[in-house]
């Protein structure tokens, strides 16, 4: 990828560390430093797109190009571009757009990101996305552990990646704490990770679903209450995290049960079995650390039980949306947990 051929570059995704590294690499590629005279940085929500274009169109004074970095891009609706055509950035200009805004409750910034990506694509710009990816996170952690002159068991590394939601940025932050915690010890163990790492909300959802599958309703309700700090936030947590993750895990369980009945593992399943798996989530693509618990749980379940679990999930979704009678969002979620625990209990 020849960065010098691009005049418009967009960096997006929730991986702050990877975005920051990519920006440093881009500046280095163009022989720029952040204090260069011909480099300017602005916030998208406190500047106008017309001024962005005006800045990068200015003849550079002491460099080959005039560079503008626009931060917090997703706080601005791309509809406000008006007549500005980002595809006409001159050869002497470089416009770098950074979508480093946090997702809002109503997911407005997520919509803005898609819209900005369309704008940049239409302008023949370069888009670099940095979304959480467990496989990339594990590779990043492994490299950082080596740099710190430590070692880490595979189980500890998988647990760290899981507890930080597959985010390289969060995993690296937690790794700093782990290094201090283990002190002179050369190896980081799984127990160290569980003792020190602050789990992501995705991890709490995973623990909640795992408790349901293990027929531990008390633990499942405990994790639910950790996820929902107040009744007023129950709806938001339900639709953004809880229902999607419960659905994902039930569908993975369904695939695991198919493998159990076919007497095969997800990774080595015959083509006819893999053809039954959806593209997402696909159990065959999950890490062995995730496949193991799913296969173990599926040993004691039936396809009928798991199907019933999906029906319970659908009913909870309908109650939250008012299509079925319900009392409150919190009561609906607690009812779902209890019904799932009963449905998935060993017969």
Short mmCIF file of C-alpha atoms in Angstrom, two decimals:
data_model
loop_
_atom_site.label_atom_id
_atom_site.label_comp_id
_atom_site.label_asym_id
_atom_site.label_seq_id
_atom_site.Cartn_x
_atom_site.Cartn_y
_atom_site.Cartn_z
CA UNK A 1 0.00 0.00 0.00
CA UNK A 2 1.64 3.22 -1.20
CA UNK A 3 0.42 5.92 1.16
CA UNK A 4 2.08 8.66 -0.88
CA UNK A 5 -0.44 8.02 -3.67
CA UNK A 6 -3.29 9.16 -1.42
CA UNK A 7 -4.39 12.71 -0.59
CA UNK A 8 -7.38 11.67 1.53
CA UNK A 9 -7.05 9.10 4.33
CA UNK A 10 -9.65 8.08 6.93
CA UNK A 11 -8.79 6.19 10.14
CA UNK A 12 -11.74 4.63 11.94
CA UNK A 13 -12.53 1.98 14.54
CA UNK A 14 -12.46 1.66 18.31
CA UNK A 15 -8.85 0.49 18.60
CA UNK A 16 -7.23 3.67 19.92
CA UNK A 17 -3.72 2.21 20.15
CA UNK A 18 -3.80 0.87 16.58
CA UNK A 19 -5.25 4.14 15.24
CA UNK A 20 -2.53 6.11 16.98
CA UNK A 21 0.21 3.83 15.66
CA UNK A 22 -1.22 4.06 12.15
CA UNK A 23 -1.27 7.87 12.30
CA UNK A 24 2.37 7.89 13.42
CA UNK A 25 3.27 5.57 10.53
CA UNK A 26 1.44 7.80 8.03
CA UNK A 27 3.21 10.93 9.27
CA UNK A 28 6.54 9.13 9.18
CA UNK A 29 5.83 7.91 5.64
CA UNK A 30 5.25 11.51 4.54
CA UNK A 31 8.29 12.74 6.53
CA UNK A 32 6.06 14.75 8.86
CA UNK A 33 6.14 15.45 12.58
CA UNK A 34 3.24 16.79 14.63
CA UNK A 35 4.95 20.15 15.17
CA UNK A 36 5.66 20.81 11.47
CA UNK A 37 4.75 24.30 10.29
CA UNK A 38 2.62 22.94 7.42
CA UNK A 39 0.66 20.48 9.60
CA UNK A 40 -2.53 21.57 11.34
CA UNK A 41 -4.92 19.67 13.61
CA UNK A 42 -8.58 20.60 14.19
CA UNK A 43 -11.70 19.11 15.78
CA UNK A 44 -14.53 18.22 13.42
CA UNK A 45 -17.24 19.58 15.69
CA UNK A 46 -15.60 23.01 16.08
CA UNK A 47 -14.55 23.64 12.49
CA UNK A 48 -16.24 23.66 9.08
CA UNK A 49 -15.53 21.29 6.17
CA UNK A 50 -15.06 24.30 3.91
CA UNK A 51 -12.16 25.39 6.14
CA UNK A 52 -10.65 21.89 5.97
CA UNK A 53 -10.57 22.06 2.20
CA UNK A 54 -9.24 25.60 2.32
CA UNK A 55 -6.41 24.53 4.62
CA UNK A 56 -5.18 21.60 2.51
CA UNK A 57 -5.52 23.75 -0.64
CA UNK A 58 -3.12 26.34 0.76
CA UNK A 59 0.29 26.30 -0.88
CA UNK A 60 2.75 24.73 1.63
CA UNK A 61 5.43 27.06 2.92
CA UNK A 62 8.21 24.79 4.16
CA UNK A 63 7.18 21.30 3.02
CA UNK A 64 6.05 19.30 0.00
CA UNK A 65 2.44 19.30 1.14
CA UNK A 66 -0.01 21.03 3.43
CA UNK A 67 -1.45 18.50 5.90
CA UNK A 68 -4.62 18.75 7.97
CA UNK A 69 -5.65 16.20 10.63
CA UNK A 70 -9.35 16.30 11.54
CA UNK A 71 -10.09 14.66 14.91
CA UNK A 72 -13.47 13.51 16.30
CA UNK A 73 -14.81 13.14 12.77
CA UNK A 74 -17.89 11.15 13.80
CA UNK A 75 -19.27 14.06 15.81
CA UNK A 76 -20.03 15.76 12.49
CA UNK A 77 -22.78 14.67 10.11
CA UNK A 78 -21.26 14.28 6.63
CA UNK A 79 -24.41 15.92 5.27
CA UNK A 80 -22.86 19.20 6.43
CA UNK A 81 -20.18 18.89 3.73
CA UNK A 82 -22.48 20.78 1.38
CA UNK A 83 -20.68 21.50 -1.88
CA UNK A 84 -17.23 20.54 -0.55
CA UNK A 85 -15.72 17.81 -2.75
CA UNK A 86 -13.06 15.88 -0.83
CA UNK A 87 -12.05 14.18 -4.05
CA UNK A 88 -10.45 17.43 -5.20
CA UNK A 89 -7.75 17.71 -2.55
CA UNK A 90 -4.74 19.01 -4.53
CA UNK A 91 -1.50 17.08 -4.97
CA UNK A 92 0.15 19.49 -2.51
CA UNK A 93 -2.41 18.63 0.21
CA UNK A 94 -3.07 15.73 2.57
CA UNK A 95 -6.33 15.43 4.53
CA UNK A 96 -6.42 12.86 7.34
CA UNK A 97 -9.82 12.19 8.91
CA UNK A 98 -9.86 10.38 12.26
CA UNK A 99 -13.07 8.79 13.53
CA UNK A 100 -12.04 8.62 17.17
CA UNK A 101 -15.35 9.64 18.74
CA UNK A 102 -17.02 7.32 21.23
CA UNK A 103 -20.30 5.70 20.22
CA UNK A 104 -23.26 7.66 21.48
CA UNK A 105 -26.25 6.08 23.22
CA UNK A 106 -28.40 6.47 20.15
CA UNK A 107 -25.60 5.09 17.95
CA UNK A 108 -25.55 8.32 15.92
CA UNK A 109 -21.79 8.19 15.46
CA UNK A 110 -22.01 4.65 14.06
CA UNK A 111 -24.34 5.95 11.33
CA UNK A 112 -21.99 8.87 10.72
CA UNK A 113 -19.08 6.46 10.32
CA UNK A 114 -20.84 4.51 7.57
CA UNK A 115 -21.81 7.75 5.84
CA UNK A 116 -18.25 9.13 6.04
CA UNK A 117 -16.87 5.89 4.66
CA UNK A 118 -19.17 6.26 1.66
CA UNK A 119 -17.98 9.85 1.17
CA UNK A 120 -14.30 8.87 1.36
CA UNK A 121 -14.81 5.88 -0.94
CA UNK A 122 -16.59 8.08 -3.50
CA UNK A 123 -13.67 10.54 -3.29
CA UNK A 124 -11.26 7.64 -3.98
CA UNK A 125 -9.68 8.07 -0.56
CA UNK A 126 -8.04 5.40 1.60
CA UNK A 127 -9.96 3.96 4.58
CA UNK A 128 -8.12 2.17 7.39
CA UNK A 129 -10.42 0.44 9.88
CA UNK A 130 -9.28 -0.59 13.35
CA UNK A 131 -12.09 -2.55 14.96
CA UNK A 132 -11.59 -5.04 17.80
CA UNK A 133 -10.41 -8.39 16.45
CA UNK A 134 -9.48 -11.17 18.92
CA UNK A 135 -6.98 -12.75 16.52
CA UNK A 136 -5.20 -9.45 15.91
CA UNK A 137 -5.40 -8.62 19.63
CA UNK A 138 -3.69 -11.89 20.55
CA UNK A 139 -0.88 -11.26 18.07
CA UNK A 140 -0.47 -7.72 19.43
CA UNK A 141 -0.36 -8.97 23.03
CA UNK A 142 2.14 -11.69 22.14
CA UNK A 143 4.48 -9.14 20.57
CA UNK A 144 4.16 -6.79 23.56
CA UNK A 145 4.81 -9.61 26.05
CA UNK A 146 8.02 -10.45 24.19
CA UNK A 147 9.05 -6.78 24.21
CA UNK A 148 8.53 -6.70 27.98
CA UNK A 149 10.78 -9.78 28.26
CA UNK A 150 7.99 -11.84 29.82
CA UNK A 151 6.18 -15.01 28.79
CA UNK A 152 2.47 -15.76 28.99
CA UNK A 153 0.61 -19.04 28.83
CA UNK A 154 -1.83 -19.48 25.94
CA UNK A 155 -4.69 -19.82 28.41
CA UNK A 156 -3.70 -16.56 30.12
CA UNK A 157 -3.46 -14.79 26.77
CA UNK A 158 -6.86 -16.08 25.62
CA UNK A 159 -8.40 -15.01 28.95
CA UNK A 160 -6.88 -11.52 28.66
CA UNK A 161 -8.20 -11.08 25.11
CA UNK A 162 -11.64 -12.36 26.14
CA UNK A 163 -11.83 -10.18 29.26
CA UNK A 164 -10.93 -7.08 27.23
CA UNK A 165 -13.52 -7.75 24.52
CA UNK A 166 -10.99 -8.61 21.80
CA UNK A 167 -9.59 -5.06 21.95
CA UNK A 168 -5.85 -4.65 21.39
CA UNK A 169 -5.96 -1.23 23.05
CA UNK A 170 -7.59 -2.45 26.26
CA UNK A 171 -5.45 -5.58 26.35
CA UNK A 172 -2.24 -3.53 26.17
CA UNK A 173 -3.49 -1.22 28.93
CA UNK A 174 -4.24 -4.19 31.17
CA UNK A 175 -0.91 -5.81 30.28
CA UNK A 176 0.87 -2.86 31.90
CA UNK A 177 -0.97 -3.62 35.16
CA UNK A 178 -0.17 -7.32 34.85
CA UNK A 179 3.53 -6.62 34.40
CA UNK A 180 3.59 -4.59 37.61
CA UNK A 181 1.54 -7.26 39.41
CA UNK A 182 3.81 -10.20 38.57
CA UNK A 183 6.95 -8.18 39.33
CA UNK A 184 10.08 -10.26 38.90
CA UNK A 185 8.15 -13.37 37.81
CA UNK A 186 8.93 -14.14 34.18
CA UNK A 187 5.59 -15.77 33.27
CA UNK A 188 2.07 -14.35 33.46
CA UNK A 189 -0.50 -16.99 34.44
CA UNK A 190 -4.26 -17.18 33.93
CA UNK A 191 -4.81 -16.63 37.67
CA UNK A 192 -2.86 -13.37 37.41
CA UNK A 193 -5.14 -12.19 34.60
CA UNK A 194 -8.31 -13.01 36.53
CA UNK A 195 -6.94 -11.31 39.66
CA UNK A 196 -5.90 -8.03 38.04
CA UNK A 197 -7.71 -7.35 34.76
CA UNK A 198 -10.82 -5.17 34.77
CA UNK A 199 -13.31 -7.07 32.58
CA UNK A 200 -15.16 -5.42 29.73
CA UNK A 201 -18.94 -5.38 29.68
CA UNK A 202 -18.76 -7.97 26.89
CA UNK A 203 -16.99 -10.28 29.35
CA UNK A 204 -19.78 -9.80 31.91
CA UNK A 205 -22.30 -10.74 29.21
CA UNK A 206 -20.24 -13.84 28.41
CA UNK A 207 -20.11 -14.79 32.09
CA UNK A 208 -23.87 -14.27 32.38
CA UNK A 209 -24.61 -16.53 29.40
CA UNK A 210 -22.09 -19.09 30.65
CA UNK A 211 -23.86 -19.14 34.04
CA UNK A 212 -27.22 -19.68 32.29
CA UNK A 213 -25.78 -22.59 30.31
CA UNK A 214 -24.24 -24.05 33.48
CA UNK A 215 -27.67 -23.80 35.19
CA UNK A 216 -26.48 -21.21 37.72
CA UNK A 217 -29.34 -18.65 37.68
CA UNK A 218 -28.04 -16.88 40.78
CA UNK A 219 -24.67 -16.14 39.15
CA UNK A 220 -26.41 -15.19 35.89
CA UNK A 221 -28.63 -12.65 37.69
CA UNK A 222 -25.56 -11.28 39.48
CA UNK A 223 -23.81 -10.64 36.16
CA UNK A 224 -27.00 -9.09 34.76
CA UNK A 225 -27.10 -6.58 37.64
CA UNK A 226 -23.43 -5.73 37.07
CA UNK A 227 -24.28 -4.96 33.46
CA UNK A 228 -27.30 -2.83 34.31
CA UNK A 229 -26.27 -0.18 36.80
CA UNK A 230 -29.75 1.38 36.93
CA UNK A 231 -33.23 0.50 35.71
CA UNK A 232 -33.19 3.51 33.40
CA UNK A 233 -30.30 1.93 31.45
CA UNK A 234 -31.88 -1.51 31.10
CA UNK A 235 -33.25 -0.87 27.61
CA UNK A 236 -29.94 0.41 26.28
CA UNK A 237 -27.96 -2.50 27.76
CA UNK A 238 -30.54 -5.00 26.51
CA UNK A 239 -30.49 -3.96 22.87
CA UNK A 240 -26.81 -3.04 22.57
CA UNK A 241 -25.23 -5.92 24.46
CA UNK A 242 -27.36 -8.46 26.30
CA UNK A 243 -29.81 -9.68 23.65
CA UNK A 244 -27.22 -9.78 20.80
CA UNK A 245 -24.72 -11.68 22.95
CA UNK A 246 -27.29 -14.14 24.30
CA UNK A 247 -28.45 -14.74 20.73
CA UNK A 248 -24.86 -15.25 19.56
CA UNK A 249 -24.10 -17.78 22.27
CA UNK A 250 -27.31 -19.75 21.73
CA UNK A 251 -26.56 -19.99 18.02
CA UNK A 252 -23.04 -21.18 18.78
CA UNK A 253 -24.50 -23.75 21.16
CA UNK A 254 -26.82 -24.95 18.40
CA UNK A 255 -23.82 -25.49 16.10
CA UNK A 256 -21.92 -27.23 18.89
CA UNK A 257 -24.82 -29.63 19.43
CA UNK A 258 -24.84 -30.45 15.71
CA UNK A 259 -21.14 -31.34 16.04
CA UNK A 260 -21.83 -33.47 19.11
CA UNK A 261 -24.46 -35.46 17.25
CA UNK A 262 -22.12 -35.81 14.24
CA UNK A 263 -19.27 -36.95 16.54
CA UNK A 264 -16.85 -34.30 15.24
CA UNK A 265 -15.11 -31.15 16.42
CA UNK A 266 -16.08 -27.74 14.95
CA UNK A 267 -12.65 -27.16 13.37
CA UNK A 268 -12.47 -30.62 11.76
CA UNK A 269 -16.16 -31.00 10.90
CA UNK A 270 -17.00 -32.50 7.49
CA UNK A 271 -18.00 -30.09 4.76
CA UNK A 272 -21.64 -31.20 5.03
CA UNK A 273 -21.69 -30.18 8.72
CA UNK A 274 -19.87 -26.88 8.19
CA UNK A 275 -22.37 -26.04 5.48
CA UNK A 276 -25.04 -25.94 8.21
CA UNK A 277 -23.16 -23.18 10.07
CA UNK A 278 -24.07 -19.53 9.41
CA UNK A 279 -21.40 -17.07 8.32
CA UNK A 280 -21.73 -15.23 11.66
CA UNK A 281 -21.33 -16.49 14.26
CA UNK A 282 -19.51 -19.51 12.92
CA UNK A 283 -18.31 -21.95 15.59
CA UNK A 284 -15.56 -23.28 13.32
CA UNK A 285 -14.00 -19.81 13.27
CA UNK A 286 -14.03 -19.39 17.05
CA UNK A 287 -10.85 -19.86 19.10
CA UNK A 288 -10.33 -23.27 20.77
CA UNK A 289 -10.79 -21.44 24.08
CA UNK A 290 -14.38 -20.61 23.04
CA UNK A 291 -15.10 -23.86 21.22
CA UNK A 292 -14.25 -25.98 24.28
CA UNK A 293 -16.91 -24.60 26.67
CA UNK A 294 -19.52 -24.62 23.89
CA UNK A 295 -18.87 -28.27 23.06
CA UNK A 296 -18.87 -29.19 26.74
CA UNK A 297 -22.20 -27.46 27.36
CA UNK A 298 -23.71 -28.93 24.20
CA UNK A 299 -23.00 -32.44 25.48
CA UNK A 300 -25.89 -32.16 27.94
CA UNK A 301 -28.34 -30.19 25.78
CA UNK A 302 -30.67 -31.07 22.95
CA UNK A 303 -31.46 -29.10 19.82
CA UNK A 304 -35.03 -28.77 21.12
CA UNK A 305 -33.80 -27.14 24.34
CA UNK A 306 -31.59 -24.68 22.47
CA UNK A 307 -34.42 -23.86 20.06
CA UNK A 308 -36.64 -23.19 23.06
CA UNK A 309 -33.94 -20.85 24.37
CA UNK A 310 -34.02 -18.88 21.13
CA UNK A 311 -37.82 -18.63 21.45
CA UNK A 312 -37.46 -17.28 25.01
CA UNK A 313 -34.98 -14.71 23.69
CA UNK A 314 -37.44 -13.69 20.97
CA UNK A 315 -40.23 -13.29 23.53
CA UNK A 316 -37.99 -11.08 25.70
CA UNK A 317 -37.22 -8.90 22.68
CA UNK A 318 -40.95 -8.61 21.93
CA UNK A 319 -41.74 -7.62 25.55
CA UNK A 320 -39.04 -4.95 25.55
CA UNK A 321 -40.53 -3.52 22.34
CA UNK A 322 -44.11 -3.67 23.64
CA UNK A 323 -45.27 -6.41 21.25
CA UNK A 324 -45.96 -8.73 24.20
CA UNK A 325 -47.13 -7.72 27.70
CA UNK A 326 -44.38 -7.02 30.22
CA UNK A 327 -43.82 -5.10 33.44
CA UNK A 328 -40.43 -3.35 33.14
CA UNK A 329 -37.22 -3.80 31.17
CA UNK A 330 -35.34 -5.11 34.19
CA UNK A 331 -38.13 -7.55 35.07
CA UNK A 332 -38.22 -8.73 31.46
CA UNK A 333 -34.49 -9.44 31.44
CA UNK A 334 -34.60 -11.21 34.80
CA UNK A 335 -37.54 -13.28 33.57
CA UNK A 336 -35.55 -14.19 30.45
CA UNK A 337 -32.60 -15.36 32.60
CA UNK A 338 -34.82 -17.54 34.78
CA UNK A 339 -36.68 -19.05 31.81
CA UNK A 340 -33.41 -19.75 29.97
CA UNK A 341 -31.92 -21.42 33.04
CA UNK A 342 -35.00 -23.62 33.33
CA UNK A 343 -35.08 -24.41 29.62
CA UNK A 344 -31.40 -25.33 29.45
CA UNK A 345 -31.37 -27.33 32.68
CA UNK A 346 -30.29 -30.97 32.45
CA UNK A 347 -33.26 -33.24 31.79
#
